Amino acid sequence: MSEPLLEARGITKVFRRGSEEIWALRGIDLEVGEGERLAIVGASGAGKSTLLHVLGTLERPTGGSVRY
């Protein structure tokens, strides 16, 4: 098997509002290989857009790593 084009390990994203913490992502692991297609589906507010922002380098994750 070849190296993945994208590899995410333990991605977390927490938004803080004062003393309140809102966990948008908790421990996301993902590998995407060359030629693969994927769909990210889930209920409203599940963190789909946040995950895409982190994977697309528009936002930094609170924890974990993303490799390209």
PDB file of N, CA, C and O in Angstrom, chain B, residues numbered from 101:
ATOM      1  N   MET B 101       0.841  -1.189   0.000  1.00  0.00           N
ATOM      2  CA  MET B 101       0.000   0.000   0.000  1.00  0.00           C
ATOM      3  C   MET B 101       0.880   1.245   0.000  1.00  0.00           C
ATOM      4  O   MET B 101       1.895   1.292   0.696  1.00  0.00           O
ATOM      5  N   SER B 102       0.498   2.238  -0.770  1.00  0.00           N
ATOM      6  CA  SER B 102       1.288   3.467  -0.858  1.00  0.00           C
ATOM      7  C   SER B 102       0.931   4.426   0.278  1.00  0.00           C
ATOM      8  O   SER B 102      -0.041   4.231   1.007  1.00  0.00           O
ATOM      9  N   GLU B 103       1.745   5.458   0.399  1.00  0.00           N
ATOM     10  CA  GLU B 103       1.505   6.498   1.402  1.00  0.00           C
ATOM     11  C   GLU B 103       0.174   7.201   1.115  1.00  0.00           C
ATOM     12  O   GLU B 103      -0.145   7.452  -0.047  1.00  0.00           O
ATOM     13  N   PRO B 104      -0.603   7.522   2.148  1.00  0.00           N
ATOM     14  CA  PRO B 104      -1.840   8.278   1.925  1.00  0.00           C
ATOM     15  C   PRO B 104      -1.523   9.708   1.484  1.00  0.00           C
ATOM     16  O   PRO B 104      -0.501  10.275   1.871  1.00  0.00           O
ATOM     17  N   LEU B 105      -2.411  10.281   0.671  1.00  0.00           N
ATOM     18  CA  LEU B 105      -2.255  11.686   0.276  1.00  0.00           C
ATOM     19  C   LEU B 105      -2.562  12.615   1.443  1.00  0.00           C
ATOM     20  O   LEU B 105      -1.983  13.695   1.560  1.00  0.00           O
ATOM     21  N   LEU B 106      -3.475  12.186   2.298  1.00  0.00           N
ATOM     22  CA  LEU B 106      -3.856  12.963   3.471  1.00  0.00           C
ATOM     23  C   LEU B 106      -3.993  11.995   4.638  1.00  0.00           C
ATOM     24  O   LEU B 106      -4.608  10.936   4.515  1.00  0.00           O
ATOM     25  N   GLU B 107      -3.415  12.371   5.761  1.00  0.00           N
ATOM     26  CA  GLU B 107      -3.512  11.542   6.965  1.00  0.00           C
ATOM     27  C   GLU B 107      -3.793  12.449   8.160  1.00  0.00           C
ATOM     28  O   GLU B 107      -3.011  13.350   8.462  1.00  0.00           O
ATOM     29  N   ALA B 108      -4.900  12.207   8.827  1.00  0.00           N
ATOM     30  CA  ALA B 108      -5.273  12.965  10.021  1.00  0.00           C
ATOM     31  C   ALA B 108      -5.316  12.000  11.198  1.00  0.00           C
ATOM     32  O   ALA B 108      -5.895  10.919  11.096  1.00  0.00           O
ATOM     33  N   ARG B 109      -4.713  12.382  12.301  1.00  0.00           N
ATOM     34  CA  ARG B 109      -4.652  11.527  13.489  1.00  0.00           C
ATOM     35  C   ARG B 109      -5.058  12.321  14.733  1.00  0.00           C
ATOM     36  O   ARG B 109      -4.466  13.353  15.051  1.00  0.00           O
ATOM     37  N   GLY B 110      -6.063  11.826  15.415  1.00  0.00           N
ATOM     38  CA  GLY B 110      -6.460  12.403  16.704  1.00  0.00           C
ATOM     39  C   GLY B 110      -6.911  13.848  16.647  1.00  0.00           C
ATOM     40  O   GLY B 110      -6.669  14.611  17.582  1.00  0.00           O
ATOM     41  N   ILE B 111      -7.568  14.235  15.555  1.00  0.00           N
ATOM     42  CA  ILE B 111      -7.964  15.641  15.393  1.00  0.00           C
ATOM     43  C   ILE B 111      -9.046  16.016  16.403  1.00  0.00           C
ATOM     44  O   ILE B 111     -10.079  15.354  16.504  1.00  0.00           O
ATOM     45  N   THR B 112      -8.789  17.076  17.135  1.00  0.00           N
ATOM     46  CA  THR B 112      -9.789  17.667  18.020  1.00  0.00           C
ATOM     47  C   THR B 112      -9.883  19.151  17.708  1.00  0.00           C
ATOM     48  O   THR B 112      -8.907  19.778  17.295  1.00  0.00           O
ATOM     49  N   LYS B 113     -11.068  19.699  17.914  1.00  0.00           N
ATOM     50  CA  LYS B 113     -11.270  21.137  17.755  1.00  0.00           C
ATOM     51  C   LYS B 113     -12.235  21.582  18.841  1.00  0.00           C
ATOM     52  O   LYS B 113     -13.362  21.097  18.933  1.00  0.00           O
ATOM     53  N   VAL B 114     -11.771  22.511  19.658  1.00  0.00           N
ATOM     54  CA  VAL B 114     -12.574  23.047  20.752  1.00  0.00           C
ATOM     55  C   VAL B 114     -12.711  24.544  20.541  1.00  0.00           C
ATOM     56  O   VAL B 114     -11.718  25.243  20.340  1.00  0.00           O
ATOM     57  N   PHE B 115     -13.938  25.033  20.586  1.00  0.00           N
ATOM     58  CA  PHE B 115     -14.188  26.470  20.553  1.00  0.00           C
ATOM     59  C   PHE B 115     -14.481  26.901  21.977  1.00  0.00           C
ATOM     60  O   PHE B 115     -15.238  26.241  22.689  1.00  0.00           O
ATOM     61  N   ARG B 116     -13.882  28.008  22.393  1.00  0.00           N
ATOM     62  CA  ARG B 116     -14.072  28.493  23.762  1.00  0.00           C
ATOM     63  C   ARG B 116     -14.815  29.825  23.738  1.00  0.00           C
ATOM     64  O   ARG B 116     -14.499  30.730  22.965  1.00  0.00           O
ATOM     65  N   ARG B 117     -15.807  29.909  24.609  1.00  0.00           N
ATOM     66  CA  ARG B 117     -16.568  31.138  24.778  1.00  0.00           C
ATOM     67  C   ARG B 117     -16.601  31.416  26.270  1.00  0.00           C
ATOM     68  O   ARG B 117     -17.420  30.857  26.999  1.00  0.00           O
ATOM     69  N   GLY B 118     -15.702  32.283  26.717  1.00  0.00           N
ATOM     70  CA  GLY B 118     -15.563  32.497  28.155  1.00  0.00           C
ATOM     71  C   GLY B 118     -15.049  31.225  28.805  1.00  0.00           C
ATOM     72  O   GLY B 118     -14.013  30.696  28.406  1.00  0.00           O
ATOM     73  N   SER B 119     -15.763  30.736  29.798  1.00  0.00           N
ATOM     74  CA  SER B 119     -15.355  29.495  30.461  1.00  0.00           C
ATOM     75  C   SER B 119     -16.001  28.263  29.821  1.00  0.00           C
ATOM     76  O   SER B 119     -15.731  27.136  30.234  1.00  0.00           O
ATOM     77  N   GLU B 120     -16.846  28.476  28.819  1.00  0.00           N
ATOM     78  CA  GLU B 120     -17.544  27.365  28.152  1.00  0.00           C
ATOM     79  C   GLU B 120     -16.680  26.778  27.034  1.00  0.00           C
ATOM     80  O   GLU B 120     -16.062  27.521  26.271  1.00  0.00           O
ATOM     81  N   GLU B 121     -16.637  25.457  26.939  1.00  0.00           N
ATOM     82  CA  GLU B 121     -15.935  24.761  25.864  1.00  0.00           C
ATOM     83  C   GLU B 121     -16.948  24.029  25.000  1.00  0.00           C
ATOM     84  O   GLU B 121     -17.806  23.304  25.506  1.00  0.00           O
ATOM     85  N   ILE B 122     -16.841  24.227  23.695  1.00  0.00           N
ATOM     86  CA  ILE B 122     -17.702  23.530  22.741  1.00  0.00           C
ATOM     87  C   ILE B 122     -16.812  22.632  21.898  1.00  0.00           C
ATOM     88  O   ILE B 122     -15.996  23.115  21.112  1.00  0.00           O
ATOM     89  N   TRP B 123     -16.969  21.322  22.063  1.00  0.00           N
ATOM     90  CA  TRP B 123     -16.159  20.343  21.332  1.00  0.00           C
ATOM     91  C   TRP B 123     -16.804  20.082  19.980  1.00  0.00           C
ATOM     92  O   TRP B 123     -17.861  19.456  19.904  1.00  0.00           O
ATOM     93  N   ALA B 124     -16.174  20.559  18.916  1.00  0.00           N
ATOM     94  CA  ALA B 124     -16.687  20.332  17.564  1.00  0.00           C
ATOM     95  C   ALA B 124     -16.167  19.018  16.996  1.00  0.00           C
ATOM     96  O   ALA B 124     -16.885  18.340  16.260  1.00  0.00           O
ATOM     97  N   LEU B 125     -14.931  18.645  17.326  1.00  0.00           N
ATOM     98  CA  LEU B 125     -14.322  17.403  16.841  1.00  0.00           C
ATOM     99  C   LEU B 125     -13.612  16.718  17.995  1.00  0.00           C
ATOM    100  O   LEU B 125     -12.965  17.374  18.812  1.00  0.00           O
ATOM    101  N   ARG B 126     -13.735  15.403  18.061  1.00  0.00           N
ATOM    102  CA  ARG B 126     -13.074  14.622  19.120  1.00  0.00           C
ATOM    103  C   ARG B 126     -12.416  13.394  18.511  1.00  0.00           C
ATOM    104  O   ARG B 126     -13.101  12.460  18.093  1.00  0.00           O
ATOM    105  N   GLY B 127     -11.104  13.395  18.461  1.00  0.00           N
ATOM    106  CA  GLY B 127     -10.350  12.201  18.083  1.00  0.00           C
ATOM    107  C   GLY B 127     -10.616  11.652  16.695  1.00  0.00           C
ATOM    108  O   GLY B 127     -10.803  10.446  16.534  1.00  0.00           O
ATOM    109  N   ILE B 128     -10.637  12.509  15.697  1.00  0.00           N
ATOM    110  CA  ILE B 128     -10.898  12.076  14.319  1.00  0.00           C
ATOM    111  C   ILE B 128      -9.623  11.511  13.699  1.00  0.00           C
ATOM    112  O   ILE B 128      -8.580  12.163  13.707  1.00  0.00           O
ATOM    113  N   ASP B 129      -9.713  10.301  13.165  1.00  0.00           N
ATOM    114  CA  ASP B 129      -8.634   9.670  12.402  1.00  0.00           C
ATOM    115  C   ASP B 129      -9.144   9.452  10.981  1.00  0.00           C
ATOM    116  O   ASP B 129     -10.269   8.993  10.784  1.00  0.00           O
ATOM    117  N   LEU B 130      -8.307   9.783   9.988  1.00  0.00           N
ATOM    118  CA  LEU B 130      -8.732   9.678   8.594  1.00  0.00           C
ATOM    119  C   LEU B 130      -7.516   9.521   7.706  1.00  0.00           C
ATOM    120  O   LEU B 130      -6.503  10.191   7.905  1.00  0.00           O
ATOM    121  N   GLU B 131      -7.616   8.633   6.725  1.00  0.00           N
ATOM    122  CA  GLU B 131      -6.606   8.507   5.672  1.00  0.00           C
ATOM    123  C   GLU B 131      -7.315   8.561   4.336  1.00  0.00           C
ATOM    124  O   GLU B 131      -8.358   7.933   4.151  1.00  0.00           O
ATOM    125  N   VAL B 132      -6.747   9.314   3.403  1.00  0.00           N
ATOM    126  CA  VAL B 132      -7.283   9.382   2.048  1.00  0.00           C
ATOM    127  C   VAL B 132      -6.148   9.068   1.094  1.00  0.00           C
ATOM    128  O   VAL B 132      -5.124   9.751   1.078  1.00  0.00           O
ATOM    129  N   GLY B 133      -6.342   8.028   0.301  1.00  0.00           N
ATOM    130  CA  GLY B 133      -5.328   7.613  -0.661  1.00  0.00           C
ATOM    131  C   GLY B 133      -5.591   8.177  -2.043  1.00  0.00           C
ATOM    132  O   GLY B 133      -6.667   8.706  -2.322  1.00  0.00           O
ATOM    133  N   GLU B 134      -4.598   8.056  -2.898  1.00  0.00           N
ATOM    134  CA  GLU B 134      -4.714   8.529  -4.274  1.00  0.00           C
ATOM    135  C   GLU B 134      -5.871   7.826  -4.974  1.00  0.00           C
ATOM    136  O   GLU B 134      -5.993   6.602  -4.907  1.00  0.00           O
ATOM    137  N   GLY B 135      -6.720   8.601  -5.646  1.00  0.00           N
ATOM    138  CA  GLY B 135      -7.841   8.059  -6.399  1.00  0.00           C
ATOM    139  C   GLY B 135      -9.072   7.734  -5.571  1.00  0.00           C
ATOM    140  O   GLY B 135     -10.105   7.364  -6.128  1.00  0.00           O
ATOM    141  N   GLU B 136      -8.987   7.864  -4.256  1.00  0.00           N
ATOM    142  CA  GLU B 136     -10.142   7.570  -3.402  1.00  0.00           C
ATOM    143  C   GLU B 136     -11.129   8.725  -3.416  1.00  0.00           C
ATOM    144  O   GLU B 136     -10.749   9.887  -3.563  1.00  0.00           O
ATOM    145  N   ARG B 137     -12.378   8.391  -3.263  1.00  0.00           N
ATOM    146  CA  ARG B 137     -13.437   9.384  -3.100  1.00  0.00           C
ATOM    147  C   ARG B 137     -14.072   9.145  -1.744  1.00  0.00           C
ATOM    148  O   ARG B 137     -14.126   8.014  -1.262  1.00  0.00           O
ATOM    149  N   LEU B 138     -14.547  10.209  -1.137  1.00  0.00           N
ATOM    150  CA  LEU B 138     -15.220  10.041   0.143  1.00  0.00           C
ATOM    151  C   LEU B 138     -16.299  11.084   0.293  1.00  0.00           C
ATOM    152  O   LEU B 138     -16.286  12.124  -0.365  1.00  0.00           O
ATOM    153  N   ALA B 139     -17.223  10.787   1.165  1.00  0.00           N
ATOM    154  CA  ALA B 139     -18.295  11.721   1.505  1.00  0.00           C
ATOM    155  C   ALA B 139     -18.288  11.887   3.017  1.00  0.00           C
ATOM    156  O   ALA B 139     -18.119  10.921   3.762  1.00  0.00           O
ATOM    157  N   ILE B 140     -18.469  13.107   3.451  1.00  0.00           N
ATOM    158  CA  ILE B 140     -18.570  13.387   4.882  1.00  0.00           C
ATOM    159  C   ILE B 140     -20.020  13.763   5.136  1.00  0.00           C
ATOM    160  O   ILE B 140     -20.494  14.803   4.680  1.00  0.00           O
ATOM    161  N   VAL B 141     -20.713  12.912   5.863  1.00  0.00           N
ATOM    162  CA  VAL B 141     -22.139  13.111   6.110  1.00  0.00           C
ATOM    163  C   VAL B 141     -22.406  13.079   7.609  1.00  0.00           C
ATOM    164  O   VAL B 141     -21.673  12.451   8.373  1.00  0.00           O
ATOM    165  N   GLY B 142     -23.454  13.758   8.006  1.00  0.00           N
ATOM    166  CA  GLY B 142     -23.837  13.762   9.413  1.00  0.00           C
ATOM    167  C   GLY B 142     -24.912  14.804   9.655  1.00  0.00           C
ATOM    168  O   GLY B 142     -25.241  15.599   8.775  1.00  0.00           O
ATOM    169  N   ALA B 143     -25.438  14.784  10.833  1.00  0.00           N
ATOM    170  CA  ALA B 143     -26.492  15.718  11.216  1.00  0.00           C
ATOM    171  C   ALA B 143     -25.954  17.149  11.271  1.00  0.00           C
ATOM    172  O   ALA B 143     -24.748  17.372  11.366  1.00  0.00           O
ATOM    173  N   SER B 144     -26.858  18.089  11.210  1.00  0.00           N
ATOM    174  CA  SER B 144     -26.502  19.496  11.363  1.00  0.00           C
ATOM    175  C   SER B 144     -25.816  19.691  12.711  1.00  0.00           C
ATOM    176  O   SER B 144     -26.301  19.215  13.737  1.00  0.00           O
ATOM    177  N   GLY B 145     -24.688  20.392  12.702  1.00  0.00           N
ATOM    178  CA  GLY B 145     -23.963  20.647  13.942  1.00  0.00           C
ATOM    179  C   GLY B 145     -23.017  19.540  14.358  1.00  0.00           C
ATOM    180  O   GLY B 145     -22.455  19.583  15.452  1.00  0.00           O
ATOM    181  N   ALA B 146     -22.833  18.535  13.489  1.00  0.00           N
ATOM    182  CA  ALA B 146     -21.979  17.394  13.839  1.00  0.00           C
ATOM    183  C   ALA B 146     -20.490  17.680  13.668  1.00  0.00           C
ATOM    184  O   ALA B 146     -19.663  16.911  14.157  1.00  0.00           O
ATOM    185  N   GLY B 147     -20.128  18.774  12.981  1.00  0.00           N
ATOM    186  CA  GLY B 147     -18.722  19.126  12.816  1.00  0.00           C
ATOM    187  C   GLY B 147     -18.168  18.906  11.419  1.00  0.00           C
ATOM    188  O   GLY B 147     -16.953  18.949  11.225  1.00  0.00           O
ATOM    189  N   LYS B 148     -19.038  18.669  10.438  1.00  0.00           N
ATOM    190  CA  LYS B 148     -18.577  18.415   9.065  1.00  0.00           C
ATOM    191  C   LYS B 148     -17.783  19.591   8.505  1.00  0.00           C
ATOM    192  O   LYS B 148     -16.679  19.403   7.992  1.00  0.00           O
ATOM    193  N   SER B 149     -18.320  20.776   8.595  1.00  0.00           N
ATOM    194  CA  SER B 149     -17.633  21.961   8.066  1.00  0.00           C
ATOM    195  C   SER B 149     -16.351  22.242   8.835  1.00  0.00           C
ATOM    196  O   SER B 149     -15.341  22.619   8.242  1.00  0.00           O
ATOM    197  N   THR B 150     -16.386  22.063  10.139  1.00  0.00           N
ATOM    198  CA  THR B 150     -15.180  22.262  10.945  1.00  0.00           C
ATOM    199  C   THR B 150     -14.091  21.296  10.517  1.00  0.00           C
ATOM    200  O   THR B 150     -12.932  21.691  10.394  1.00  0.00           O
ATOM    201  N   LEU B 151     -14.442  20.033  10.286  1.00  0.00           N
ATOM    202  CA  LEU B 151     -13.466  19.050   9.825  1.00  0.00           C
ATOM    203  C   LEU B 151     -12.876  19.466   8.484  1.00  0.00           C
ATOM    204  O   LEU B 151     -11.661  19.397   8.299  1.00  0.00           O
ATOM    205  N   LEU B 152     -13.711  19.894   7.554  1.00  0.00           N
ATOM    206  CA  LEU B 152     -13.207  20.329   6.248  1.00  0.00           C
ATOM    207  C   LEU B 152     -12.317  21.560   6.375  1.00  0.00           C
ATOM    208  O   LEU B 152     -11.326  21.678   5.653  1.00  0.00           O
ATOM    209  N   HIS B 153     -12.647  22.471   7.271  1.00  0.00           N
ATOM    210  CA  HIS B 153     -11.801  23.650   7.493  1.00  0.00           C
ATOM    211  C   HIS B 153     -10.434  23.245   8.034  1.00  0.00           C
ATOM    212  O   HIS B 153      -9.416  23.800   7.622  1.00  0.00           O
ATOM    213  N   VAL B 154     -10.406  22.287   8.949  1.00  0.00           N
ATOM    214  CA  VAL B 154      -9.132  21.816   9.502  1.00  0.00           C
ATOM    215  C   VAL B 154      -8.334  21.079   8.428  1.00  0.00           C
ATOM    216  O   VAL B 154      -7.140  21.332   8.266  1.00  0.00           O
ATOM    217  N   LEU B 155      -8.975  20.175   7.698  1.00  0.00           N
ATOM    218  CA  LEU B 155      -8.274  19.422   6.653  1.00  0.00           C
ATOM    219  C   LEU B 155      -7.787  20.333   5.533  1.00  0.00           C
ATOM    220  O   LEU B 155      -6.751  20.066   4.923  1.00  0.00           O
ATOM    221  N   GLY B 156      -8.524  21.403   5.261  1.00  0.00           N
ATOM    222  CA  GLY B 156      -8.151  22.351   4.212  1.00  0.00           C
ATOM    223  C   GLY B 156      -7.237  23.465   4.689  1.00  0.00           C
ATOM    224  O   GLY B 156      -6.979  24.408   3.941  1.00  0.00           O
ATOM    225  N   THR B 157      -6.748  23.382   5.898  1.00  0.00           N
ATOM    226  CA  THR B 157      -5.816  24.329   6.535  1.00  0.00           C
ATOM    227  C   THR B 157      -6.399  25.733   6.714  1.00  0.00           C
ATOM    228  O   THR B 157      -5.649  26.702   6.834  1.00  0.00           O
ATOM    229  N   LEU B 158      -7.717  25.850   6.733  1.00  0.00           N
ATOM    230  CA  LEU B 158      -8.341  27.144   7.014  1.00  0.00           C
ATOM    231  C   LEU B 158      -8.378  27.422   8.513  1.00  0.00           C
ATOM    232  O   LEU B 158      -8.413  28.577   8.937  1.00  0.00           O
ATOM    233  N   GLU B 159      -8.369  26.352   9.313  1.00  0.00           N
ATOM    234  CA  GLU B 159      -8.339  26.463  10.772  1.00  0.00           C
ATOM    235  C   GLU B 159      -7.330  25.468  11.315  1.00  0.00           C
ATOM    236  O   GLU B 159      -7.107  24.412  10.723  1.00  0.00           O
ATOM    237  N   ARG B 160      -6.725  25.805  12.438  1.00  0.00           N
ATOM    238  CA  ARG B 160      -5.809  24.878  13.109  1.00  0.00           C
ATOM    239  C   ARG B 160      -6.605  24.000  14.064  1.00  0.00           C
ATOM    240  O   ARG B 160      -7.526  24.471  14.731  1.00  0.00           O
ATOM    241  N   PRO B 161      -6.244  22.723  14.126  1.00  0.00           N
ATOM    242  CA  PRO B 161      -6.912  21.879  15.117  1.00  0.00           C
ATOM    243  C   PRO B 161      -6.426  22.232  16.524  1.00  0.00           C
ATOM    244  O   PRO B 161      -5.314  22.730  16.696  1.00  0.00           O
ATOM    245  N   THR B 162      -7.255  21.973  17.513  1.00  0.00           N
ATOM    246  CA  THR B 162      -6.833  22.152  18.900  1.00  0.00           C
ATOM    247  C   THR B 162      -5.817  21.081  19.276  1.00  0.00           C
ATOM    248  O   THR B 162      -4.889  21.333  20.043  1.00  0.00           O
ATOM    249  N   GLY B 163      -6.003  19.891  18.730  1.00  0.00           N
ATOM    250  CA  GLY B 163      -5.084  18.785  18.984  1.00  0.00           C
ATOM    251  C   GLY B 163      -5.025  17.860  17.789  1.00  0.00           C
ATOM    252  O   GLY B 163      -5.874  17.922  16.900  1.00  0.00           O
ATOM    253  N   GLY B 164      -4.021  17.003  17.770  1.00  0.00           N
ATOM    254  CA  GLY B 164      -3.853  16.059  16.676  1.00  0.00           C
ATOM    255  C   GLY B 164      -2.967  16.609  15.573  1.00  0.00           C
ATOM    256  O   GLY B 164      -2.372  17.678  15.711  1.00  0.00           O
ATOM    257  N   SER B 165      -2.885  15.865  14.476  1.00  0.00           N
ATOM    258  CA  SER B 165      -2.017  16.277  13.373  1.00  0.00           C
ATOM    259  C   SER B 165      -2.648  15.943  12.030  1.00  0.00           C
ATOM    260  O   SER B 165      -3.420  14.993  11.900  1.00  0.00           O
ATOM    261  N   VAL B 166      -2.297  16.751  11.037  1.00  0.00           N
ATOM    262  CA  VAL B 166      -2.726  16.529   9.654  1.00  0.00           C
ATOM    263  C   VAL B 166      -1.475  16.544   8.798  1.00  0.00           C
ATOM    264  O   VAL B 166      -0.681  17.483   8.855  1.00  0.00           O
ATOM    265  N   ARG B 167      -1.304  15.488   7.997  1.00  0.00           N
ATOM    266  CA  ARG B 167      -0.148  15.396   7.088  1.00  0.00           C
ATOM    267  C   ARG B 167      -0.641  15.273   5.657  1.00  0.00           C
ATOM    268  O   ARG B 167      -1.653  14.628   5.382  1.00  0.00           O
ATOM    269  N   TYR B 168       0.106  15.917   4.737  1.00  0.00           N
ATOM    270  CA  TYR B 168      -0.218  15.854   3.302  1.00  0.00           C
ATOM    271  C   TYR B 168       0.929  15.242   2.557  1.00  0.00           C
ATOM    272  O   TYR B 168       0.863  15.095   1.336  1.00  0.00           O
TER     273      TYR B 168
END
